[in-house]
Amino acid sequence: MALNTLERERQRRERRNLTLLLSPGLLWLVLFFALPLLIILIYSFMTNGPRGNIVWQFTIEQYTTLFTRSIYVNAYLRSIWVSLLTTLACLLLGYPLALFIVRQPARWRTPLLFLILIPFWTNFLVRIYAWQIILSNNGLINSALGNLGLPQLNLLNTEGATLLGLVYGELPFMVLPLYAAIDRFDFTLLEAAADLGASRWRGFLRVMLPMTMPGIAAGSVLVFIPTLGQFVVSELLGGAKVDYLGNLIQRLFLRSNPPNWPLGSAMAMAMMLVLLVLILLYFRTTSEEDR
Amino acid sequence: MSDGNAIELRDVVKQFGDVYAVDHVSLRIRDGEFFSMLGPSGCGKTTTLRMIAGFEYPTSGEISIHGREMSTTPPHQRPVNTVFQSYALFPHMTVAQNVAFGLEMKRIAKSEIGPRVQEALDQVRLTGFAERRPRQMSGGQQQRVALARALVNSPEVLLLDEPLGALDQKLRKELQLELKGLQRRVGITFIFVTHDQEEALTMSDRIAVMSQGKVLQVGSPTEIYERPTCKFVADFIGETNFIDGTVIEHGDNYATIETADGLKLRGITPRPVAIGEAATLSIRPEKVRMFAPGDAKAEHAFTLPVKVELVSYIGSDTRVTVRLNPQRTLDVWEQNTFSTLDRDAYWQPGEPAVLVCPPDNALVLTE
């Protein structure tokens, strides 16, 4: 009887402690994540007033605009396309790099990973400005070309510069999960594949690639998501010549006169939809233990 | 032609930096034999196997497989298959997919792969496990999948790298017999790497004993155990007693040594010896006879007076440690061919005794 009371007391205390421990995080998530998201969702179904104010009248006009007017549809497709390209480029660059680091002697691996992380010590915006200096018409590359007597290249404010900046910025997010996946891979399996008659390439395709797929999936998700919504790189390196999703959203909220918050909100929600599909796909293709 | 050799190694060297992992090894492994490479870890046995498989290329020397020189042929083009110590099964594939892998790589017709996989699984008694994943299976079962995955390719030579190392003692014994039986049935040359001397003795037609990158002796299990040609082999295979001395007489495959305290002992000489040479008499604990002083049976030309120090009764045997002199003890194993509870039937610590070392049971080894 006394034991029972003690046990109940213990459970009560545990529950109380758990609530205490979880509440700050929970409060944070509700206040700064769920609530704003809800507000955006509601805005996206509202009417835009003549002075950029919200008129509290339900409409799906924002969504029809989004999916019918070519400026928005194109921005969508372009953003998805560039995000795919960035992800693919990061994968093609990151996989050999991660593999290289894994294959180094143990004492070299940590310093090498550290080198991958060093760029994070400087603000992203500052680093992108540095790329402007490198790529601009009288920047590092073009001065070097000039000194060698070679013709100048127009590098800055091009689509290529945008892609370069994106790949540069996102590469670490691809390399780290790939490193983790490749590090777990037992290289004896490649010997087994070779022993059974597989050339190096076939051994890679049939054994190493499928077994490191969780890292590829995780890295791709980590690169694709921020790239889809970016607006800084395309503005600073791409010269804001073409519109990406992020640029349009930013403009609709902050720059256009009058602003159009409902349309901006609808764009943000539609972007989330793409990501939601992607993440569901990720969870479907990788099993619990792979993650 | 291959003149009956499945594998031939000619003066093979493998250097890693300054270290000689394999140091001028020459071996001929006959077609269809169960050949073991035995030695302590780091003796070069696994490196030798990996060079036969093609995972490492020799620094110098030649390796041929059925007469074809293949020292630098990549592994996927060699007619050999390996059973790895860790099994190295593909965890993302089912058992059937694992076994089918080699056939797929050889682009065997799909219609032929199915029956051959089935046959290989039957052969290792894993019928009905085709759709399992490796991690859903026990160590012994995984080991048999690895075996099936290699054998299904009908390799000219099967290489086994300590395949029983990760299994418990009882399962090891079972699989030793199973493996030996399988080898007889399929008739493929097996090259088996192990550090377990009992395993090598049980299974092999011939054994190469290796140490520090060198092959010390090649021979049948009986030859290796009964006629080791050097101290290392005598010591590594089974148990033995060493008594140091100097050669004072030799001839006709026998030699006599004299110990520092003047005892004379005689034994067989597997290798020629010279008078005055430092030598060691090696006599195995089960080949020594022990009698009470004064016992008529202790009347023998080659005896050692000793004192019983430790007596361990282990059921089938009684293992006695006796002291020869302050520096040296010897082991004597006596089979308990009688059944009694009478304590006096067994040796007691402190008792004096006489060891009889018949020259035919002892070896005089130099080095």
XYZ file of C-alpha atoms in Angstrom:
658
model
C 0.000 0.000 0.000
C 2.732 2.391 1.055
C 4.777 1.202 -1.869
C 1.925 1.962 -4.200
C 1.693 5.516 -2.922
C 5.434 5.957 -3.296
C 5.308 4.651 -6.842
C 2.469 7.002 -7.728
C 4.356 9.899 -6.159
C 7.443 9.013 -8.213
C 5.455 8.911 -11.451
C 3.822 12.232 -10.657
C 7.217 13.808 -10.034
C 8.588 12.391 -13.269
C 5.687 13.788 -15.247
C 6.163 17.173 -13.626
C 9.894 17.176 -14.423
C 9.218 16.210 -18.017
C 6.727 19.051 -18.441
C 9.219 21.442 -16.903
C 12.005 20.309 -19.191
C 9.963 20.345 -22.372
C 7.975 23.542 -21.902
C 10.629 26.116 -22.932
C 11.234 24.355 -26.230
C 7.574 23.744 -26.774
C 6.760 27.370 -26.022
C 9.458 28.493 -28.451
C 8.155 26.252 -31.215
C 4.571 27.411 -30.741
C 5.391 31.106 -30.475
C 8.007 31.436 -33.169
C 7.230 28.601 -35.543
C 3.677 27.293 -35.451
C 2.008 30.632 -34.807
C 3.784 32.606 -37.585
C 3.149 29.720 -39.948
C -0.523 29.823 -39.076
C -0.575 33.586 -39.662
C 1.065 33.121 -43.088
C -1.461 30.412 -43.917
C -4.353 32.710 -42.985
C -2.862 35.696 -44.866
C -2.520 33.586 -47.987
C -6.302 33.264 -48.158
C -6.961 36.975 -47.600
C -7.479 39.852 -50.029
C -4.836 42.489 -50.595
C -6.029 46.041 -49.940
C -5.236 49.019 -52.212
C -2.558 50.365 -49.827
C -1.007 46.978 -49.185
C -3.169 46.356 -46.160
C -4.836 43.027 -45.403
C -8.510 42.965 -46.141
C -10.122 40.240 -44.061
C -12.060 38.622 -46.817
C -11.527 34.996 -47.840
C -10.272 34.382 -51.353
C -8.235 31.847 -53.307
C -7.233 34.538 -55.756
C -3.609 34.527 -54.539
C -3.234 30.858 -55.380
C -4.828 31.205 -58.800
C -2.478 34.126 -59.541
C 0.444 32.020 -58.425
C -0.330 29.094 -60.659
C -1.438 31.030 -63.725
C 0.768 34.121 -64.101
C 3.958 33.224 -65.890
C 6.237 35.384 -63.711
C 5.333 33.239 -60.689
C 5.161 29.911 -62.477
C 8.566 30.567 -64.066
C 10.094 31.577 -60.760
C 8.815 28.310 -59.357
C 10.212 26.155 -62.083
C 13.481 28.090 -62.131
C 13.927 27.745 -58.366
C 13.226 24.023 -58.458
C 15.553 23.598 -61.433
C 18.423 25.557 -59.860
C 17.937 23.747 -56.545
C 18.144 20.425 -58.365
C 21.281 21.544 -60.194
C 22.847 22.788 -56.961
C 22.019 19.526 -55.197
C 23.435 17.471 -58.044
C 26.608 19.573 -58.239
C 27.086 19.343 -54.463
C 26.604 15.571 -54.670
C 29.098 15.150 -57.519
C 31.661 17.335 -55.745
C 30.852 16.192 -52.217
C 30.851 12.419 -52.671
C 34.473 12.102 -53.819
C 35.497 14.653 -51.187
C 33.743 12.799 -48.358
C 35.160 9.504 -49.645
C 38.636 11.028 -49.763
C 38.394 12.216 -46.150
C 37.096 8.847 -44.910
C 40.033 7.080 -46.570
C 42.651 9.268 -44.853
C 44.517 8.034 -41.773
C 42.506 8.708 -38.601
C 44.694 11.585 -37.455
C 44.003 13.536 -40.661
C 40.252 13.093 -40.737
C 39.296 15.528 -37.991
C 41.502 18.359 -39.329
C 40.068 17.841 -42.819
C 36.478 17.927 -41.567
C 37.436 21.006 -39.612
C 38.569 22.665 -42.863
C 35.127 21.959 -44.331
C 33.552 23.774 -41.393
C 35.907 26.775 -41.285
C 33.866 28.909 -43.751
C 31.044 28.944 -41.186
C 33.210 31.146 -39.000
C 32.504 34.029 -41.363
C 29.066 35.406 -42.059
C 27.506 33.983 -45.219
C 26.725 37.429 -46.631
C 30.345 38.509 -46.189
C 31.533 35.400 -47.986
C 29.170 36.090 -50.880
C 30.541 39.653 -51.097
C 33.988 38.073 -51.261
C 32.819 36.100 -54.287
C 31.716 39.396 -55.868
C 35.274 40.620 -55.464
C 36.645 37.440 -56.994
C 34.241 37.407 -59.946
C 33.757 41.087 -60.777
C 35.068 42.628 -63.977
C 38.142 44.032 -62.273
C 38.204 41.257 -59.682
C 40.775 38.595 -58.884
C 40.099 36.272 -61.795
C 39.864 38.962 -64.438
C 43.001 40.785 -63.202
C 44.855 37.512 -63.332
C 43.589 36.871 -66.857
C 44.537 40.419 -67.831
C 48.041 39.999 -66.466
C 48.434 36.880 -68.550
C 47.244 38.789 -71.595
C 44.070 36.749 -71.876
C 40.633 38.162 -72.697
C 38.371 39.181 -69.804
C 35.386 37.099 -68.830
C 32.009 38.332 -67.768
C 31.519 36.275 -64.632
C 29.545 38.320 -62.139
C 25.806 38.812 -62.491
C 25.297 35.619 -64.451
C 23.257 32.482 -63.792
C 26.542 30.624 -63.522
C 27.681 32.901 -60.703
C 24.429 32.177 -58.850
C 24.944 28.458 -59.210
C 28.569 28.765 -58.131
C 27.614 30.745 -55.021
C 24.879 28.267 -54.130
C 27.123 25.228 -54.544
C 29.863 26.965 -52.589
C 27.509 27.797 -49.737
C 25.728 24.450 -49.536
C 28.600 22.027 -50.133
C 29.398 21.478 -46.423
C 25.787 20.433 -45.792
C 26.242 17.717 -48.409
C 29.702 16.612 -47.324
C 28.928 16.092 -43.637
C 26.046 13.581 -43.975
C 27.918 11.862 -46.805
C 30.980 11.592 -44.592
C 28.887 10.001 -41.851
C 27.365 7.502 -44.288
C 30.636 6.584 -46.016
C 32.440 6.331 -42.684
C 29.945 3.639 -41.651
C 30.480 1.752 -44.911
C 32.560 -1.411 -44.610
C 35.072 -1.261 -47.450
C 35.598 -5.028 -47.254
C 32.261 -5.184 -49.102
C 33.926 -3.615 -52.150
C 36.613 -6.294 -51.982
C 33.864 -8.907 -51.781
C 32.209 -7.395 -54.854
C 35.514 -7.391 -56.752
C 36.147 -10.945 -55.620
C 32.786 -11.952 -57.102
C 33.685 -10.464 -60.463
C 32.507 -6.848 -60.203
C 34.701 -4.180 -61.750
C 35.385 -1.157 -59.525
C 32.574 0.823 -61.119
C 30.045 -2.004 -60.867
C 31.037 -2.643 -57.268
C 30.433 1.013 -56.514
C 27.053 1.068 -58.255
C 25.769 -2.195 -56.814
C 27.163 -2.058 -53.285
C 28.587 1.262 -52.142
C 26.021 3.566 -53.728
C 22.932 1.803 -52.340
C 24.538 1.453 -48.933
C 25.439 5.141 -48.700
C 22.038 6.208 -50.055
C 20.842 7.430 -46.628
C 23.704 9.946 -46.613
C 22.956 10.982 -50.189
C 19.282 11.481 -49.302
C 20.037 13.420 -46.121
C 22.608 15.646 -47.826
C 20.294 16.290 -50.768
C 17.438 17.327 -48.498
C 19.759 19.583 -46.517
C 20.992 21.276 -49.694
C 17.711 21.423 -51.603
C 15.609 23.044 -48.877
C 17.608 26.236 -48.240
C 18.431 26.575 -51.942
C 14.775 26.594 -52.906
C 14.044 29.634 -50.755
C 17.316 31.553 -51.178
C 17.333 35.128 -52.468
C 20.693 36.530 -51.331
C 22.958 34.661 -53.747
C 20.862 35.303 -56.846
C 20.707 38.965 -55.940
C 24.381 39.508 -55.097
C 26.035 37.164 -57.594
C 23.252 36.747 -60.168
C 22.598 40.491 -60.306
C 18.852 39.981 -59.680
C 18.394 39.541 -63.390
C 15.935 36.697 -63.082
C 13.422 35.998 -60.348
C 13.669 33.090 -57.996
C 11.001 32.173 -55.462
C 12.901 33.766 -52.606
C 13.408 37.033 -54.467
C 9.715 37.285 -55.319
C 8.594 36.554 -51.773
C 11.039 39.072 -50.386
C 9.883 41.675 -52.905
C 6.179 41.095 -52.268
C 6.661 41.535 -48.541
C 9.227 44.313 -48.371
C 9.954 46.113 -51.618
C 6.877 46.427 -53.790
C 4.815 49.503 -53.349
C 2.255 48.763 -52.169
C 3.377 45.430 -50.655
C 1.313 42.321 -51.229
C 1.466 40.159 -48.140
C -1.313 37.746 -49.069
C 0.352 36.826 -52.382
C 3.744 36.569 -50.679
C 2.206 34.294 -48.071
C 0.616 32.120 -50.731
C 4.003 31.790 -52.452
C 5.634 30.767 -49.190
C 2.922 28.173 -48.570
C 3.287 26.776 -52.088
C 7.038 26.513 -51.559
C 6.413 24.630 -48.357
C 4.239 22.227 -50.294
C 7.150 21.311 -52.576
C 9.384 20.745 -49.567
C 6.714 18.732 -47.803
C 6.458 16.393 -50.769
C 10.248 16.105 -50.825
C 10.526 15.328 -47.141
C 7.722 12.785 -47.280
C 9.627 11.152 -50.131
C 12.778 11.132 -48.015
C 11.004 9.476 -45.103
C 9.398 6.949 -47.396
C 12.636 5.903 -49.118
C 14.877 5.668 -46.071
C 14.116 3.334 -43.239
C 14.178 4.254 -39.564
C 17.617 2.755 -38.883
C 19.235 4.369 -41.943
C 18.506 7.836 -40.567
C 50.019 -26.855 -68.415
C 49.442 -26.510 -64.737
C 51.384 -29.693 -63.759
C 48.934 -30.404 -60.945
C 49.458 -27.122 -59.099
C 46.397 -25.005 -58.436
C 48.495 -22.148 -57.087
C 52.172 -21.501 -57.369
C 53.993 -18.717 -55.529
C 57.544 -18.067 -56.682
C 59.706 -16.003 -54.362
C 56.846 -13.675 -53.457
C 57.634 -10.569 -51.413
C 55.161 -8.028 -50.068
C 56.529 -4.921 -48.449
C 54.467 -2.301 -46.645
C 56.901 0.574 -46.236
C 59.948 -0.952 -44.590
C 58.058 -3.944 -43.261
C 58.239 -7.282 -45.034
C 54.720 -8.663 -44.556
C 55.617 -11.579 -46.818
C 59.309 -12.369 -47.116
C 60.363 -14.459 -50.122
C 57.637 -17.099 -49.991
C 57.514 -19.947 -52.468
C 54.641 -22.415 -52.290
C 53.027 -24.994 -54.502
C 49.433 -25.803 -53.682
C 48.203 -28.920 -55.414
C 44.972 -29.190 -57.294
C 42.134 -30.388 -55.074
C 43.945 -30.242 -51.758
C 42.852 -28.646 -48.510
C 45.807 -26.417 -47.802
C 46.155 -24.374 -44.614
C 48.354 -21.419 -43.851
C 48.918 -21.399 -40.130
C 50.687 -18.886 -37.951
C 50.291 -16.232 -35.286
C 48.706 -12.895 -36.208
C 51.030 -10.761 -38.290
C 52.885 -13.751 -39.763
C 51.870 -12.851 -43.326
C 49.314 -15.582 -43.912
C 46.424 -13.211 -44.612
C 48.582 -10.983 -46.832
C 49.594 -14.072 -48.816
C 45.933 -15.018 -49.220
C 45.039 -11.444 -50.259
C 47.738 -11.581 -52.932
C 46.269 -14.801 -54.292
C 42.832 -13.151 -54.324
C 44.238 -10.044 -56.019
C 43.473 -7.503 -53.274
C 47.208 -6.875 -52.949
C 49.881 -7.152 -55.606
C 53.281 -8.593 -54.698
C 56.240 -6.204 -54.425
C 58.211 -8.863 -56.273
C 57.826 -12.504 -57.225
C 55.148 -14.301 -59.192
C 51.796 -15.887 -58.487
C 50.211 -18.253 -60.952
C 46.820 -19.871 -60.818
C 46.634 -23.168 -62.714
C 49.781 -22.227 -64.579
C 48.578 -18.766 -65.607
C 50.709 -15.921 -64.298
C 48.329 -13.564 -62.447
C 50.464 -11.505 -60.052
C 48.871 -8.214 -61.104
C 45.529 -9.375 -62.485
C 42.725 -7.447 -60.727
C 40.575 -9.550 -58.361
C 37.450 -9.507 -60.536
C 39.347 -11.271 -63.312
C 40.762 -14.111 -61.201
C 39.170 -17.575 -61.106
C 39.216 -17.625 -57.295
C 36.658 -16.656 -54.675
C 37.076 -15.641 -51.064
C 35.200 -16.324 -47.849
C 36.008 -13.307 -45.683
C 36.683 -13.391 -41.976
C 33.839 -10.908 -41.417
C 31.804 -12.740 -44.136
C 31.378 -9.344 -45.936
C 27.807 -10.206 -46.942
C 25.953 -7.380 -48.671
C 23.526 -6.202 -45.979
C 21.172 -4.485 -48.431
C 20.563 -7.688 -50.345
C 18.709 -10.872 -49.483
C 20.575 -14.144 -49.104
C 19.529 -15.141 -52.637
C 20.690 -11.795 -54.063
C 24.009 -12.173 -52.264
C 24.545 -15.623 -53.717
C 23.410 -14.522 -57.182
C 25.804 -11.538 -57.238
C 28.794 -13.346 -58.700
C 26.708 -15.024 -61.405
C 25.128 -11.695 -62.352
C 28.573 -10.133 -62.652
C 29.521 -12.926 -65.038
C 26.340 -12.134 -66.988
C 24.974 -15.652 -66.624
C 21.444 -15.960 -68.014
C 18.700 -15.114 -65.496
C 17.026 -18.476 -66.082
C 20.199 -20.248 -65.030
C 20.939 -18.088 -61.970
C 17.843 -19.113 -59.991
C 18.504 -22.879 -60.004
C 22.208 -22.428 -59.331
C 21.546 -20.177 -56.322
C 19.068 -22.738 -55.041
C 21.584 -25.518 -55.486
C 24.304 -23.563 -53.670
C 21.969 -22.847 -50.746
C 20.996 -26.525 -50.584
C 24.661 -27.433 -50.552
C 25.282 -25.402 -47.382
C 21.965 -26.521 -45.854
C 20.282 -23.123 -46.074
C 17.281 -24.172 -48.143
C 14.419 -21.832 -47.322
C 16.588 -18.925 -46.210
C 16.739 -17.302 -49.660
C 14.609 -14.280 -48.805
C 16.246 -13.513 -45.440
C 18.547 -10.569 -44.888
C 22.044 -11.380 -43.599
C 21.491 -9.471 -40.350
C 18.484 -11.660 -39.553
C 20.762 -14.691 -39.410
C 23.122 -16.164 -36.844
C 26.899 -16.066 -37.261
C 27.035 -19.695 -38.368
C 24.295 -19.158 -40.937
C 25.987 -16.036 -42.277
C 29.180 -18.005 -42.582
C 27.381 -20.569 -44.721
C 25.848 -17.839 -46.908
C 29.373 -16.530 -47.500
C 30.430 -20.050 -48.442
C 27.495 -20.474 -50.841
C 28.125 -17.050 -52.379
C 31.696 -18.083 -53.177
C 31.044 -21.709 -54.227
C 28.186 -20.875 -56.593
C 30.777 -19.387 -58.978
C 32.589 -22.750 -59.201
C 35.939 -21.098 -58.459
C 39.161 -22.913 -59.354
C 40.378 -22.178 -55.840
C 38.421 -21.163 -52.747
C 40.224 -18.857 -50.332
C 39.075 -18.839 -46.704
C 40.367 -16.149 -44.348
C 39.815 -17.393 -40.785
C 36.197 -18.140 -41.664
C 35.433 -19.742 -38.308
C 37.196 -17.126 -36.208
C 34.069 -15.321 -35.058
C 32.126 -18.414 -34.030
C 31.884 -20.082 -30.649
C 33.843 -23.233 -29.924
C 31.047 -25.782 -30.411
C 29.892 -24.306 -33.722
C 33.511 -24.121 -34.878
C 33.976 -27.859 -34.385
C 30.754 -28.581 -36.258
C 31.640 -26.318 -39.162
C 35.197 -27.663 -39.340
C 33.846 -31.088 -40.167
C 31.193 -29.663 -42.456
C 33.756 -27.597 -44.350
C 36.077 -30.555 -44.749
C 33.197 -32.712 -45.990
C 32.117 -30.003 -48.408
C 35.635 -29.704 -49.797
C 35.747 -33.464 -50.444
C 32.371 -33.334 -52.199
C 33.047 -30.363 -54.476
C 36.705 -31.269 -55.057
C 37.788 -27.607 -55.218
C 41.192 -26.550 -53.885
C 40.695 -24.826 -50.524
C 43.289 -22.460 -49.089
C 42.462 -21.930 -45.474
C 44.074 -19.276 -43.286
C 43.960 -19.811 -39.544
C 45.863 -19.123 -36.350
C 44.226 -22.114 -34.679
C 46.609 -25.074 -34.902
C 43.982 -27.620 -33.910
C 41.729 -26.373 -36.699
C 44.566 -26.674 -39.199
C 45.478 -30.184 -38.012
C 41.873 -31.392 -38.150
C 41.039 -30.159 -41.620
C 44.121 -29.929 -43.779
C 45.803 -32.217 -46.258
C 48.873 -30.033 -45.914
C 49.839 -27.110 -43.720
C 52.282 -24.252 -44.242
C 53.460 -22.873 -40.907
C 54.351 -19.191 -41.204
C 56.130 -16.749 -38.955
C 57.345 -13.210 -39.608
C 56.528 -13.350 -43.288
C 58.366 -16.613 -43.918
C 57.147 -20.151 -44.509
C 58.968 -22.278 -41.936
C 57.654 -25.692 -42.878
C 55.174 -27.271 -45.263
C 53.858 -30.725 -44.592
C 50.987 -32.999 -43.666
C 49.469 -32.554 -40.199
C 51.409 -35.615 -38.991
C 54.693 -34.312 -40.394
C 54.147 -30.888 -38.875
C 53.317 -32.307 -35.448
C 55.687 -35.287 -35.310
C 58.655 -33.930 -37.259
C 58.791 -30.152 -36.833
C 62.021 -28.924 -38.375
C 62.546 -25.925 -36.103
C 61.834 -24.767 -32.585
C 59.123 -22.314 -33.661
C 57.035 -24.999 -35.353
C 57.526 -27.451 -32.479
C 56.425 -24.757 -30.055
C 53.546 -23.333 -32.100
C 51.912 -26.654 -32.963
C 50.741 -28.386 -29.824
C 52.685 -28.336 -26.561
C 56.249 -29.347 -26.087
C 59.132 -29.364 -23.601
C 62.434 -27.849 -24.600
C 65.696 -28.937 -22.980
C 68.756 -26.964 -24.130
C 72.197 -28.528 -24.624
C 75.113 -29.040 -27.001
C 75.422 -31.710 -29.692
C 78.059 -34.239 -28.631
C 77.400 -37.039 -31.123
C 75.334 -37.526 -34.265
C 74.678 -39.855 -37.163
C 71.934 -41.905 -38.829
C 69.236 -39.275 -38.253
C 69.848 -39.254 -34.526
C 71.908 -36.992 -32.332
C 72.815 -36.817 -28.661
C 72.986 -33.619 -26.698
C 74.452 -32.897 -23.309
C 72.821 -30.382 -21.007
C 74.675 -27.882 -18.836
C 74.232 -30.177 -15.818
C 75.707 -33.147 -17.656
C 72.552 -35.061 -18.639
C 72.728 -36.831 -21.997
C 69.601 -37.048 -24.163
C 69.081 -38.475 -27.630
C 66.557 -37.673 -30.332
C 65.735 -37.676 -34.039
C 67.299 -34.909 -36.171
C 64.841 -33.588 -38.806
C 67.709 -31.413 -40.087
C 71.453 -32.147 -40.026
C 73.373 -31.005 -36.942
C 77.085 -30.567 -36.179
C 79.080 -31.556 -33.123
C 79.462 -28.678 -30.680
C 76.382 -26.911 -32.056
C 73.861 -25.529 -29.569
C 70.684 -27.595 -29.860
C 67.389 -28.149 -28.113
C 65.717 -31.417 -27.367
C 61.980 -31.158 -27.966
C 59.748 -33.783 -26.403
C 55.977 -33.526 -26.227
C 54.288 -33.973 -22.834
C 52.347 -37.054 -23.976
C 55.489 -38.771 -25.295
C 57.360 -38.754 -21.976
C 56.938 -41.631 -19.556
C 57.183 -41.059 -15.841
C 58.018 -43.699 -13.186
C 58.826 -43.843 -9.516
C 62.582 -44.048 -8.861
C 63.636 -47.711 -8.708
C 60.770 -48.868 -10.906
C 62.129 -51.477 -13.323
C 60.520 -49.639 -16.232
C 62.634 -46.600 -15.445
C 65.755 -48.572 -16.447
C 66.528 -46.741 -19.674
C 69.517 -45.121 -21.310
C 67.892 -41.698 -21.459
C 66.284 -40.636 -18.199
C 65.818 -37.412 -16.282
C 65.524 -37.286 -12.497
C 62.754 -34.856 -11.518
C 60.491 -33.840 -8.689
C 56.694 -33.571 -9.060
C 55.568 -29.977 -8.568
C 51.977 -29.589 -9.773
C 49.322 -32.157 -10.567
C 46.225 -31.181 -12.575
C 43.556 -33.792 -13.018
C 41.538 -32.899 -16.154
C 39.454 -36.047 -16.562
C 40.896 -37.829 -19.569
C 44.459 -36.902 -18.596
C 46.481 -36.001 -15.580
C 48.833 -33.163 -16.385
C 51.919 -33.098 -14.224
C 54.486 -30.322 -14.009
C 57.830 -31.604 -12.806
C 60.994 -29.723 -11.897
C 64.191 -30.751 -13.664
C 66.462 -28.126 -12.142
C 65.948 -24.728 -10.492
C 65.618 -23.087 -13.910
C 63.432 -25.520 -15.775
C 60.170 -27.362 -15.359
C 58.749 -29.912 -17.785
C 55.196 -30.999 -18.559
C 54.113 -34.626 -18.604
C 50.639 -35.735 -19.641
C 49.550 -39.172 -18.562
C 46.375 -40.650 -19.922
C 44.073 -41.922 -17.190
C 43.690 -45.419 -18.587
C 42.446 -46.667 -15.200
C 39.417 -45.674 -13.166
C 39.942 -45.235 -9.451
C 39.245 -42.852 -6.597
C 42.407 -43.977 -4.814
C 44.590 -40.878 -4.374
C 47.750 -42.985 -4.336
C 47.147 -44.017 -7.960
C 47.942 -40.433 -9.000
C 51.170 -38.477 -8.636
C 51.511 -36.292 -5.568
C 53.354 -32.941 -5.437
C 56.782 -33.339 -3.856
C 57.296 -36.923 -4.986
C 60.576 -37.744 -6.773
C 60.196 -39.355 -10.209
C 62.161 -40.422 -13.243
C 61.275 -39.329 -16.767
C 62.066 -41.662 -19.604
C 62.687 -39.905 -22.946
C 62.889 -42.543 -25.695
C 65.029 -41.148 -28.566
C 62.280 -42.049 -31.080
C 59.878 -39.735 -29.263
C 62.242 -36.762 -29.077
C 63.681 -34.340 -31.621
C 66.996 -32.536 -31.623
C 66.394 -29.112 -33.117
C 68.786 -26.332 -33.890
C 67.335 -22.841 -34.246
